[in-house]
Amino acid sequence: MAAEISNDSPSDEILQGSEPGASRNSMLLATDSYDDLASYLSDTNLSSDRDRLSSGSISEITHPTETESFDPKSVISEEVGPEVVENEINEQLENSLDVSASPVDEPAALATSDSDTVTERIGLDTPTSQLSELSTDHSQPEACTGNNSDEQEEEVEYVHSQEWRQHRKHVFILSQSGKPIYSRHGDEDRLVTLMGVMQALVSVIGDGQDLLRCITAGSHKMVFLIRENLVLVAAARSIESMPQLLLQLTYVYNQVLSVLTLSQLSRIFKQRRNYDLRRLLTGAEKFFDNLLNTMDRDPCFFLGAVRCLPLESSMRDTIAQSIAQNAKVKDLVFAILIADNQLITLVRMKKYFLHPLDLHLIFNLVSASESFKAAESWTPICLPKFDSGGYLHAHISYMDEECRSCLLLLTVDRDVFFTLSECKEKIRERLVKYKCLAAIAESVDQNGYKTSQVGIPELRHFLYKSRSAAQFSCPEYEAPYHTADQRDRLFGLYQFLHHRIHSSSRPLKILFHVGSHETLLGWVTSGFELYAVFGPLVTKSAAINSVNKLLKWIKKEEDRFFILNSPTF
Amino acid sequence: MSVHEVKLCLLGDSGVGKSSIVHRFVYDSFRPAMTSTIGAAFLTKTVIVDGTTYKYQIWDTAGQEKYRALAPMYYRGAAAAIIVYDITQESSFRATKSWITELQKHASPNIVLAIAGNKLDLDDLRDVQYSTALSYADKQGTVFVETSAKSAANIPALFMEISEATHQN
């Protein structure tokens, strides 16, 4: 049973600007990740990547531009019967045809006929028949594949193996010419044909000036993100929505840029269309793996927000001051202190802001690399939202023996390692002297706060995001969500709630959903987003009373949970 | 008592054991599951030999191709460079040769070059003959040792030989 209220707000709605965690002066860019997605979905011009991505510039800083509004009409969704696509793809594999190299007779027929009207919904039968034509067209594999058939037979076996198929979510990266670059599960070298099929699907639709975005096959969704040089594909058997999967692919794409920069990527493929990008991405697989695993359990990605380590605000100010005063180095753009995938403080150069998405990539860099624990490091990193065209240089070091808190100093000057190394030593001395490291260690060990501290017995868990601060807070995962399975299920509920509320066809302000195991309440205003989970027997009015009480509690604690000021050098 | 600063960097293919060599030298320990270096790591070590203090400042660079363009940043100011290859991998020895060529062209003319054939503990799987590497190193006038970060074989010797050579410069 689900009851929805779309215009009826709870009694005492909080005025914007006074909601918990409201920040007039955020150090993070408060654009929603979904806004960017919207601009992607409404944009078919692939060459404007650079303009859309960058909020700043390494040589010259500009203020972020407004993102375009969401245009739901531009989404093409293709729903194909469950077995059809799977069978077709399998059939193609069995025929072991080299699709990427084969001419396709009726390229435009699969998609809508007219290039400008992408709104038309494609009928069920059209893609099916065309797909079968696609495979019958090339029913003589020997003719086009030559002596590759042994390898491809092996690949077919591999793709059909129970072990490979049972993974809940596959993610692939391939080049525009269909060369495998990365596969989340299994060896991408053995997926050449499969990726060829993906490339063929993309190019067939692309020939009609359309973009392939999603194929639904039963419980499987196949979502495509097509960028200037790369194609990213997610094939998932989950309740995640198409925009949520697309957002995840966007993160993966940005992770590629973070390693290579967009300029380098474009240059490489301009010189050689069939370049094997794996050469340059050696060693970066762990970043993709870690990012994808984290996205399956951390709500920060779909919320487009950052979680802060709870600390007394006076302590946080001391930390920020220690950093700001001891890192007065020309061209130092950001100084970031993090612990346990949470932000402790961020000191920035006055005109520069950091996008939460870039910060998530920084978290990913740190959590995926053991090597920073061994010695202070100096590495180039591209923050695609900041400037996708170039590298910042990061001085990375842990502040304590236990490797809890990690300091990153990001600069545009590649020759200041030793200056920054001195800064880091001074900062560390201050943090020790003022007992900041001890406070951080205590907070990390405490593992956040408990839902019971709120004092609402029927409340089980919640996510609260301050939109202006681009930060969110949530309590520890306790029973019944203490096991991995239950935690995954809760995560799925949040994704479901988030998707329903942000649904492009019918966005909601409030959603009250009664499930068999719990009751969910989602509430979104211009100032905040709140997703709360209650026991199954809670009534709507009780839930609304509870969230009002919850908001008051968060307001009382906001200094601890959120960074409300924005220190600069 | 005299103090000598030795600035050096390690170069070479990914996975040949540069970080393991540095780790063995600085901490005298070995981690079997070393993860690949991101960018470059900076370490220091002070050694006193016969009343002379050597202060090593070591840049341990990442071997992956994407970082290749950054190498000049590390070898330009260096007094010595150790090019590491894996004795069980012929391709890593070939990479050594291109490093030597690059350094001879672009590094400081006084730079002390050393070639280290690492993973001596895997002698059974050897792919690069000692004599081949030695004759190449002799021809190029570089220091040459075969090392094992795992067993610690020749690691202190490698660094001592380098510091003596830089001392003479």
XYZ file of C-alpha atoms in Angstrom:
738
model
C 0.000 0.000 0.000
C 1.370 3.384 -0.875
C -0.158 6.747 -0.256
C 1.251 9.787 -1.913
C 0.728 13.390 -1.058
C 2.217 15.745 -3.519
C 1.051 19.148 -2.418
C 0.151 18.733 1.189
C 3.074 19.738 3.371
C 3.418 18.959 7.043
C 1.990 21.565 9.353
C 4.915 23.691 10.362
C 7.090 23.783 7.281
C 10.482 25.224 7.954
C 11.329 28.450 6.190
C 14.115 28.164 3.708
C 17.369 29.378 5.148
C 16.579 28.173 8.637
C 16.493 24.457 7.903
C 19.111 22.370 9.688
C 22.511 22.702 8.083
C 21.515 25.694 5.950
C 24.633 27.335 4.637
C 24.771 30.720 3.040
C 28.413 30.371 2.432
C 29.081 26.817 1.384
C 32.518 25.658 0.390
C 30.900 23.075 -1.822
C 29.003 23.799 -4.988
C 25.412 23.088 -4.139
C 24.340 21.765 -7.515
C 22.509 18.508 -7.356
C 24.117 15.618 -9.189
C 20.737 15.148 -10.768
C 20.927 18.623 -12.287
C 24.032 17.594 -14.159
C 22.363 14.440 -15.226
C 19.484 16.496 -16.504
C 21.844 18.554 -18.557
C 23.312 15.373 -19.955
C 19.915 13.945 -20.741
C 18.777 17.080 -22.477
C 22.011 17.407 -24.357
C 22.876 15.371 -27.387
C 25.862 17.421 -28.343
C 28.774 15.327 -27.191
C 31.467 17.788 -28.011
C 30.468 20.236 -25.318
C 31.866 18.035 -22.553
C 34.455 20.511 -21.458
C 32.069 23.433 -21.147
C 29.506 21.479 -19.278
C 31.930 19.892 -16.913
C 34.153 22.591 -15.635
C 33.225 24.986 -12.906
C 36.642 26.468 -12.614
C 39.759 26.653 -14.629
C 43.265 25.889 -13.565
C 44.653 28.938 -15.248
C 41.722 31.204 -14.722
C 38.845 30.830 -12.392
C 35.308 31.447 -13.436
C 32.169 31.133 -11.424
C 30.032 28.092 -11.964
C 27.339 28.435 -14.537
C 23.761 27.505 -13.914
C 22.928 24.056 -15.118
C 20.107 23.578 -17.511
C 16.749 22.524 -16.232
C 15.551 19.007 -16.591
C 13.625 18.200 -19.692
C 11.910 14.888 -19.216
C 10.845 14.756 -22.822
C 14.343 14.160 -23.979
C 14.645 10.751 -22.399
C 14.226 7.885 -24.730
C 13.312 4.781 -22.955
C 13.158 1.588 -24.848
C 11.401 -1.264 -23.268
C 11.994 -4.581 -24.840
C 10.603 -7.862 -23.621
C 12.796 -9.664 -21.107
C 14.031 -12.613 -23.069
C 14.259 -10.845 -26.353
C 17.403 -8.841 -25.840
C 19.163 -11.497 -23.860
C 18.370 -14.066 -26.470
C 19.357 -11.790 -29.243
C 22.633 -10.960 -27.631
C 23.285 -14.578 -26.872
C 22.380 -15.558 -30.358
C 24.775 -13.024 -31.700
C 27.444 -14.366 -29.453
C 26.786 -17.895 -30.542
C 27.031 -16.826 -34.117
C 30.298 -15.273 -33.014
C 29.965 -12.435 -35.402
C 32.202 -9.460 -35.405
C 29.532 -6.821 -35.253
C 31.768 -3.858 -34.900
C 33.379 -4.579 -38.209
C 30.254 -5.534 -40.083
C 28.213 -3.153 -42.133
C 24.674 -2.712 -40.946
C 22.130 -2.376 -43.673
C 19.370 -0.393 -42.059
C 21.023 1.808 -39.529
C 18.278 4.311 -38.991
C 15.473 1.816 -38.890
C 16.022 0.772 -35.321
C 15.653 4.192 -33.869
C 13.044 6.770 -34.588
C 13.148 7.873 -38.138
C 13.517 11.576 -37.601
C 16.618 12.922 -36.013
C 15.010 15.802 -34.172
C 12.141 14.098 -32.494
C 13.679 11.996 -29.832
C 10.568 12.073 -27.714
C 8.788 9.351 -29.572
C 8.469 6.177 -27.635
C 9.580 3.219 -29.569
C 7.062 0.430 -29.859
C 7.769 -2.947 -28.410
C 7.900 -4.793 -31.669
C 10.135 -2.461 -33.617
C 13.457 -3.048 -31.901
C 12.725 -6.716 -31.548
C 12.261 -7.349 -35.205
C 15.176 -5.153 -36.086
C 17.374 -6.895 -33.610
C 16.559 -10.253 -35.050
C 17.291 -8.887 -38.471
C 20.570 -7.729 -37.136
C 21.508 -11.220 -36.165
C 20.122 -12.937 -39.227
C 21.961 -10.496 -41.409
C 25.192 -11.971 -40.222
C 24.317 -15.584 -39.867
C 27.484 -16.692 -41.581
C 30.065 -15.939 -38.972
C 33.037 -17.634 -40.640
C 32.846 -15.139 -43.406
C 33.608 -12.158 -41.245
C 35.471 -13.473 -38.247
C 38.150 -15.600 -39.811
C 40.126 -17.674 -37.347
C 38.898 -15.960 -34.210
C 36.173 -18.503 -33.676
C 38.052 -20.550 -31.067
C 38.651 -17.568 -28.875
C 35.119 -16.416 -29.302
C 33.697 -19.797 -28.447
C 35.683 -19.607 -25.276
C 34.261 -16.163 -24.654
C 30.719 -17.390 -25.168
C 31.374 -20.068 -22.590
C 32.769 -17.474 -20.228
C 29.845 -15.099 -20.596
C 27.449 -17.984 -20.025
C 29.188 -19.199 -16.887
C 27.022 -19.114 -13.818
C 29.690 -17.290 -11.914
C 29.875 -14.408 -14.327
C 26.150 -14.136 -14.885
C 25.128 -14.082 -11.265
C 26.725 -10.700 -10.520
C 24.063 -8.166 -9.700
C 25.610 -5.295 -11.571
C 28.031 -5.295 -14.452
C 29.765 -2.169 -15.594
C 31.738 -1.932 -18.814
C 33.840 0.761 -20.378
C 34.655 0.577 -24.065
C 36.062 2.956 -26.591
C 33.898 4.457 -29.319
C 35.378 1.907 -31.694
C 34.336 -0.931 -29.384
C 37.677 -1.797 -27.771
C 37.286 -3.168 -24.254
C 38.711 -0.909 -21.555
C 37.252 -2.127 -18.296
C 34.819 -4.677 -16.977
C 33.754 -4.670 -13.347
C 33.528 -8.454 -13.257
C 35.745 -10.770 -15.213
C 38.520 -10.157 -17.656
C 37.645 -7.540 -20.267
C 39.890 -9.336 -22.745
C 37.416 -12.192 -22.818
C 34.492 -9.877 -23.454
C 35.596 -8.541 -26.822
C 32.551 -9.831 -28.666
C 30.099 -8.700 -26.025
C 31.537 -5.215 -26.115
C 31.390 -5.372 -29.904
C 27.673 -5.985 -29.611
C 27.301 -3.029 -27.278
C 29.211 -0.823 -29.646
C 27.030 -2.030 -32.506
C 23.836 -1.216 -30.613
C 25.150 2.237 -29.813
C 26.274 2.962 -33.340
C 23.118 1.657 -34.977
C 20.995 3.971 -32.855
C 23.558 6.711 -33.244
C 23.322 6.545 -37.019
C 19.805 7.814 -36.715
C 21.119 10.814 -34.796
C 19.638 9.365 -31.641
C 21.240 8.288 -28.428
C 20.769 4.843 -26.947
C 20.049 5.330 -23.267
C 18.358 2.346 -21.783
C 17.198 -1.141 -22.628
C 14.885 -2.826 -20.180
C 14.779 -6.591 -20.358
C 12.673 -8.127 -17.625
C 14.406 -7.437 -14.348
C 17.535 -6.276 -16.154
C 18.303 -2.733 -17.105
C 21.041 -1.860 -19.515
C 21.963 1.775 -19.286
C 24.310 3.458 -21.738
C 26.334 6.592 -21.200
C 27.800 7.756 -24.461
C 30.548 10.326 -24.261
C 32.837 11.878 -26.780
C 35.375 9.060 -26.724
C 33.957 6.401 -24.492
C 30.879 4.284 -24.071
C 29.960 3.198 -20.565
C 27.400 0.502 -19.961
C 25.745 -0.727 -16.793
C 23.783 -3.962 -16.894
C 21.992 -4.381 -13.604
C 19.500 -6.672 -12.020
C 18.333 -4.325 -9.284
C 15.692 -1.814 -8.384
C 17.978 1.068 -9.189
C 16.393 3.442 -11.648
C 17.747 4.410 -15.016
C 18.810 7.904 -13.841
C 20.513 6.393 -10.793
C 22.483 3.954 -12.944
C 23.293 6.741 -15.347
C 24.597 8.813 -12.479
C 26.842 5.925 -11.451
C 28.195 5.685 -14.971
C 28.838 9.418 -14.874
C 30.924 8.880 -11.766
C 32.886 6.142 -13.486
C 33.412 8.384 -16.497
C 34.629 11.176 -14.245
C 36.970 8.708 -12.599
C 38.519 8.067 -16.019
C 38.901 11.815 -16.508
C 40.383 12.148 -13.051
C 43.205 9.836 -14.102
C 43.712 11.094 -17.658
C 42.004 14.511 -18.070
C 39.524 15.124 -20.854
C 42.119 16.908 -22.987
C 44.461 13.936 -22.934
C 41.635 11.514 -23.635
C 40.460 13.534 -26.631
C 43.985 13.940 -27.938
C 44.708 10.235 -27.755
C 41.579 9.201 -29.604
C 41.998 11.963 -32.137
C 45.420 10.569 -33.000
C 44.367 6.930 -32.952
C 40.736 5.972 -32.876
C 41.473 2.371 -31.975
C 43.978 3.113 -29.202
C 44.018 0.576 -26.388
C 43.286 2.865 -23.439
C 44.146 0.148 -20.936
C 47.794 1.049 -21.433
C 47.174 4.375 -19.762
C 44.721 3.063 -17.220
C 46.991 0.327 -15.838
C 46.753 0.502 -12.079
C 43.534 2.516 -12.204
C 41.275 -0.567 -12.105
C 41.306 -0.416 -8.335
C 39.785 3.060 -8.469
C 36.913 1.835 -10.629
C 36.388 -1.260 -8.489
C 36.427 0.700 -5.263
C 34.163 3.414 -6.635
C 31.584 0.888 -7.855
C 31.633 -1.027 -4.593
C 31.233 2.171 -2.593
C 28.370 3.329 -4.799
C 26.513 0.145 -3.899
C 26.410 1.082 -0.241
C 27.097 4.786 0.299
C 24.166 7.178 -0.266
C 26.497 10.167 -0.790
C 26.580 9.514 -4.530
C 22.879 9.581 -5.338
C 22.396 12.385 -2.827
C 25.191 14.387 -4.431
C 26.323 15.378 -0.968
C 29.266 14.934 1.364
C 29.202 13.510 4.869
C 31.147 15.372 7.520
C 32.844 13.780 10.487
C 30.846 14.906 13.548
C 33.000 17.306 15.600
C 32.404 20.179 18.006
C 32.362 23.328 15.929
C 35.074 24.969 18.045
C 37.325 21.987 17.400
C 36.578 22.105 13.676
C 37.379 25.829 13.646
C 40.705 25.166 15.349
C 41.544 22.573 12.713
C 40.578 24.898 9.890
C 42.625 27.729 11.399
C 45.650 25.490 11.871
C 45.488 24.599 8.206
C 44.675 28.067 6.875
C 47.466 29.758 8.836
C 50.146 27.252 7.994
C 49.405 26.712 4.355
C 49.729 30.203 3.013
C 51.330 29.125 -0.217
C 50.761 30.840 -3.513
C 48.736 28.703 -5.919
C 47.465 26.384 -3.225
C 43.836 25.904 -4.206
C 42.357 23.480 -1.682
C 43.463 21.954 1.595
C 41.286 19.038 2.590
C 41.379 16.955 5.731
C 39.396 13.732 5.632
C 38.943 10.661 7.798
C 37.018 7.479 7.134
C 35.431 8.820 3.923
C 34.119 11.844 5.800
C 35.106 15.461 5.490
C 36.743 17.113 8.485
C 37.494 20.446 6.941
C 38.073 22.091 3.613
C 40.022 25.321 3.277
C 39.853 26.898 -0.139
C 41.252 29.731 -2.134
C 38.735 32.532 -2.123
C 37.326 32.298 -5.602
C 37.349 28.535 -5.904
C 34.672 26.076 -4.893
C 34.742 22.335 -4.869
C 31.987 20.205 -6.355
C 30.800 17.277 -4.199
C 31.423 14.974 -7.152
C 35.092 15.954 -7.221
C 35.316 15.450 -3.490
C 33.848 11.963 -3.881
C 36.620 11.174 -6.360
C 39.175 12.425 -3.847
C 37.650 10.176 -1.182
C 37.845 7.329 -3.660
C 41.491 8.040 -4.464
C 42.409 7.942 -0.793
C 40.333 4.940 0.202
C 41.450 2.868 -2.794
C 45.184 3.430 -2.340
C 47.166 1.760 0.379
C 50.355 3.345 -0.921
C 49.687 6.749 0.679
C 50.047 5.093 4.049
C 53.678 4.219 3.377
C 55.050 7.677 2.571
C 54.019 11.200 1.746
C 53.029 11.317 -1.873
C 52.840 13.727 -4.748
C 50.454 12.934 -7.538
C 48.619 14.633 -10.365
C 44.846 14.508 -10.141
C 42.223 15.950 -12.427
C 39.023 17.127 -10.774
C 36.640 17.037 -13.727
C 34.060 19.379 -12.233
C 36.745 21.880 -11.370
C 38.660 21.698 -14.611
C 38.495 18.652 -16.824
C 41.290 20.005 -18.991
C 44.212 19.791 -16.614
C 45.789 18.348 -13.523
C 46.063 19.686 -10.043
C 48.985 18.366 -8.032
C 48.169 16.781 -4.729
C 50.426 16.447 -1.721
C 48.936 13.556 0.213
C 49.953 12.474 3.690
C 48.455 10.857 6.742
C 48.553 12.900 9.923
C 48.784 10.067 12.443
C 50.467 6.702 12.851
C 47.158 4.859 12.674
C 46.448 6.489 9.281
C 43.069 7.841 10.317
C 43.131 11.387 9.014
C 44.545 12.213 5.639
C 45.575 15.687 4.505
C 45.485 16.677 0.851
C 47.023 19.900 -0.369
C 46.017 20.660 -3.955
C 47.921 23.142 -6.032
C 48.381 24.135 -9.653
C 52.153 24.397 -9.216
C 53.950 21.122 -9.799
C 57.199 22.270 -8.196
C 56.117 23.019 -4.643
C 56.251 19.578 -3.088
C 58.873 20.543 -0.526
C 57.126 23.777 0.415
C 53.924 21.839 0.973
C 55.801 19.172 2.863
C 56.955 21.851 5.312
C 53.398 23.204 5.580
C 52.143 19.737 6.326
C 54.658 19.310 9.132
C 53.618 22.634 10.697
C 49.946 21.758 10.361
C 50.549 18.391 11.957
C 52.367 19.969 14.886
C 49.430 22.315 15.483
C 46.901 19.513 15.223
C 48.845 17.548 17.820
C 49.327 20.563 20.084
C 45.628 21.496 20.127
C 44.602 17.841 20.531
C 42.744 17.891 17.229
C 44.050 14.507 16.126
C 42.807 13.003 19.384
C 39.367 14.533 18.826
C 39.286 13.174 15.282
C 40.328 9.719 16.456
C 37.618 9.766 19.089
C 34.946 10.724 16.592
C 36.085 8.102 14.074
C 36.103 5.383 16.743
C 32.695 6.413 17.979
C 31.396 5.699 14.508
C 28.906 8.586 14.316
C 25.740 8.711 16.386
C 22.824 6.422 17.074
C 19.227 6.853 15.947
C 18.129 6.379 19.565
C 19.840 9.661 20.472
C 17.134 11.505 18.541
C 14.543 10.269 21.030
C 11.932 9.055 18.542
C 11.363 5.372 19.336
C 9.640 4.452 16.065
C 12.356 6.038 13.909
C 14.787 3.428 12.621
C 17.127 5.348 10.369
C 17.259 8.484 8.240
C 19.243 10.465 5.679
C 19.162 14.231 5.924
C 20.686 16.421 3.232
C 21.103 20.164 3.469
C 20.855 21.252 -0.142
C 22.555 24.618 0.279
C 25.536 23.039 2.024
C 25.636 19.939 -0.242
C 26.218 17.917 2.915
C 24.273 15.108 4.483
C 24.098 13.334 7.778
C 22.888 9.918 8.841
C 23.122 7.794 11.972
C 25.002 4.554 12.357
C 23.420 1.417 10.865
C 21.938 -0.475 13.786
C 19.614 -3.462 14.110
C 17.702 -4.477 12.047
C 20.122 -2.960 9.514
C 23.334 -4.220 11.089
C 23.859 -7.158 8.744
C 25.205 -6.644 5.243
C 22.040 -8.067 3.652
C 19.708 -5.850 5.615
C 21.886 -2.844 5.057
C 21.786 -3.480 1.319
C 18.017 -3.761 1.516
C 17.780 -0.461 3.395
C 20.041 1.116 0.800
C 17.669 -0.140 -1.881
C 14.722 1.413 -0.030
C 16.477 4.766 0.044
C 17.241 4.507 -3.655
C 13.613 3.663 -4.330
C 12.391 6.588 -2.235
C 14.856 8.958 -3.821
C 13.921 7.841 -7.296
C 10.171 8.173 -6.712
C 10.580 11.670 -5.327
C 12.919 12.802 -8.075
C 11.048 11.013 -10.833
C 11.222 13.157 -13.920
C 7.690 12.424 -15.021
C 6.142 13.129 -11.641
C 8.380 14.785 -9.077
C 7.007 14.665 -5.541
C 7.516 16.783 -2.474
C 6.434 14.175 -0.017
C 6.067 10.443 -0.291
C 4.635 8.253 2.426
C 5.159 4.621 1.591
C 3.977 1.687 3.654
C 5.921 -1.473 2.973
C 5.697 -4.872 4.577
C 8.789 -4.385 6.734
C 8.924 -0.647 7.215
C 7.239 2.641 6.502
C 9.135 5.248 4.536
C 8.707 8.974 4.490
C 10.538 11.143 1.980
C 10.233 14.889 2.124
C 11.975 17.317 -0.177
C 11.873 21.114 0.065
C 14.025 23.757 -1.556
C 16.262 23.668 1.504
C 16.609 20.018 2.403
C 15.915 16.416 1.553
C 14.872 14.014 4.267
C 14.418 10.269 3.935
C 13.190 8.562 7.090
C 12.547 4.912 7.854
C 10.011 3.861 10.506
C 8.585 0.605 11.763
C 5.793 -0.860 9.601
C 2.887 0.200 11.824
C 3.480 3.942 11.944
C 0.627 6.140 10.752
C 1.086 9.025 8.382
C 0.386 11.689 10.988
C 2.718 10.026 13.495
C 5.461 9.900 10.859
C 5.002 13.568 10.012
C 5.117 14.527 13.696
C 8.262 12.487 14.054
C 10.090 14.102 11.176
C 9.211 17.546 12.514
C 10.744 16.487 15.801
C 13.707 15.020 13.950
C 14.328 18.273 12.091
C 14.391 20.165 15.383
C 16.906 17.696 16.735
C 19.158 17.991 13.682
C 18.879 21.776 13.922
C 20.115 21.577 17.499
C 23.060 19.424 16.429
C 23.777 21.149 13.124
C 27.076 22.656 14.263
C 28.411 19.187 14.891
C 27.099 17.477 11.774
C 27.664 20.152 9.164
C 30.362 22.577 8.154
C 28.455 25.832 8.003
C 31.244 28.302 7.402
C 33.708 28.220 4.602
C 37.277 28.952 5.617
C 39.632 30.398 3.020
C 43.386 30.934 2.947
C 82.227 14.716 10.692
C 80.884 15.422 7.230
C 77.295 15.323 6.017
C 76.362 14.401 2.458
C 72.955 14.824 0.975
C 72.083 12.269 -1.668
C 69.088 13.099 -3.802
C 68.029 10.141 -5.841
C 65.068 8.770 -7.712
C 63.939 5.331 -8.747
C 62.609 4.680 -12.236
C 61.488 1.619 -14.128
C 58.492 -0.397 -15.245
C 55.461 -0.976 -13.088
C 55.769 -3.931 -10.744
C 59.547 -4.424 -10.860
C 59.904 -3.623 -7.151
C 60.985 0.023 -6.878
C 58.869 0.653 -3.791
C 59.961 -2.642 -2.273
C 63.619 -1.706 -2.699
C 63.024 1.671 -1.055
C 60.971 0.055 1.666
C 63.736 -2.452 2.366
C 66.349 0.296 2.473
C 64.373 2.759 4.615
C 62.489 0.452 6.990
C 64.413 -2.804 6.461
C 61.198 -4.700 5.920
C 59.367 -6.362 3.058
C 55.669 -6.378 2.289
C 54.673 -9.161 -0.081
C 51.470 -7.443 -1.200
C 52.772 -3.994 -2.015
C 50.186 -1.921 -3.863
C 51.201 0.145 -6.850
C 52.486 3.629 -6.165
C 50.268 6.570 -7.090
C 52.260 9.443 -8.576
C 55.426 9.424 -6.527
C 56.327 8.870 -2.911
C 59.020 10.764 -1.047
C 61.121 9.132 1.665
C 64.235 10.021 3.590
C 66.874 7.949 5.341
C 70.015 8.846 7.212
C 72.938 6.439 7.268
C 76.249 6.963 9.061
C 79.264 5.174 7.609
C 82.754 5.661 9.057
C 81.879 9.034 10.541
C 80.260 10.302 7.345
C 76.554 11.011 7.484
C 74.587 10.315 4.327
C 71.144 11.871 4.111
C 69.168 10.178 1.394
C 66.204 11.966 -0.149
C 64.441 9.412 -2.264
C 61.753 9.846 -4.889
C 60.038 6.547 -5.492
C 58.133 7.085 -8.748
C 55.179 5.147 -10.119
C 56.007 2.909 -13.049
C 52.784 3.153 -14.996
C 52.848 4.681 -18.417
C 50.454 7.474 -17.507
C 53.022 8.937 -15.123
C 55.855 8.717 -17.613
C 55.616 12.384 -18.568
C 56.205 13.411 -14.963
C 59.553 11.640 -14.641
C 61.709 14.689 -15.527
C 60.291 16.403 -12.455
C 62.028 13.811 -10.324
C 65.280 13.095 -12.152
C 66.131 16.695 -13.038
C 67.260 17.691 -9.576
C 68.596 14.270 -8.686
C 72.235 13.396 -8.060
C 71.530 9.776 -8.811
C 68.918 7.615 -10.480
C 68.321 3.927 -9.959
C 66.670 2.209 -12.879
C 65.075 -0.989 -11.729
C 64.096 -4.015 -13.788
C 62.771 -7.416 -12.942
C 65.256 -10.212 -13.781
C 62.324 -12.498 -14.621
C 60.949 -10.064 -17.193
C 62.916 -9.315 -20.312
C 60.563 -6.464 -21.276
C 61.403 -4.567 -18.103
C 65.090 -4.776 -19.000
C 64.342 -3.307 -22.423
C 62.531 -0.442 -20.687
C 65.712 0.133 -18.677
C 67.593 0.871 -21.871
C 65.151 3.553 -22.924
C 65.357 5.108 -19.465
C 69.160 5.219 -19.702
C 68.939 6.905 -23.104
C 66.461 9.460 -21.813
C 68.531 10.226 -18.733
C 71.751 10.570 -20.700
C 69.993 13.089 -22.903
C 67.930 15.076 -20.417
C 69.229 14.614 -16.885
C 72.101 16.563 -15.370
C 75.394 15.450 -16.959
C 76.852 14.524 -13.556
C 74.013 12.258 -12.605
C 75.090 8.891 -11.246
C 73.157 6.134 -12.957
C 72.606 2.742 -11.444
C 70.837 -0.295 -12.834
C 69.297 -2.726 -10.389
C 68.083 -6.145 -11.512
C 65.568 -6.933 -8.806
C 63.851 -10.155 -7.672
C 67.111 -12.099 -7.365
C 65.195 -14.461 -5.064
C 63.379 -15.674 -8.192
C 66.614 -16.815 -9.842
C 64.881 -19.985 -11.103
C 62.622 -17.903 -13.315
C 65.399 -15.701 -14.618
C 64.799 -14.188 -18.039
C 67.665 -11.671 -18.160
C 71.202 -13.081 -17.880
C 73.566 -11.440 -15.422
C 76.275 -11.173 -18.071
C 73.954 -9.477 -20.578
C 72.939 -6.808 -18.112
C 76.481 -6.381 -16.807
C 77.997 -5.836 -20.230
C 75.244 -3.321 -21.060
C 75.837 -1.442 -17.793
C 79.602 -1.419 -18.350
C 79.150 -0.015 -21.812
C 76.946 2.764 -20.464
C 79.209 3.362 -17.493
C 76.548 2.793 -14.885
C 76.603 1.069 -11.533
C 75.092 -2.408 -11.752
C 73.837 -4.802 -9.079
C 71.331 -7.571 -8.858
C 69.151 -7.163 -5.793
C 66.357 -8.772 -3.889
C 64.102 -6.547 -1.835
C 62.608 -9.714 -0.411
C 65.816 -11.257 0.900
C 67.562 -7.864 1.279
C 70.408 -9.086 -0.929
C 72.619 -6.246 -2.179
C 70.199 -3.486 -1.169
C 72.527 -1.653 1.254
C 75.371 -2.260 -1.195
C 73.398 -0.598 -3.970
C 72.808 2.560 -1.971
C 76.365 2.647 -0.648
C 77.824 2.370 -4.095
C 75.621 5.230 -5.257
C 76.518 7.491 -2.374
C 80.218 6.863 -2.939
C 79.863 7.666 -6.603
C 77.920 10.882 -5.940
C 80.481 11.763 -3.277
C 83.245 11.661 -5.832
C 81.369 13.998 -8.150
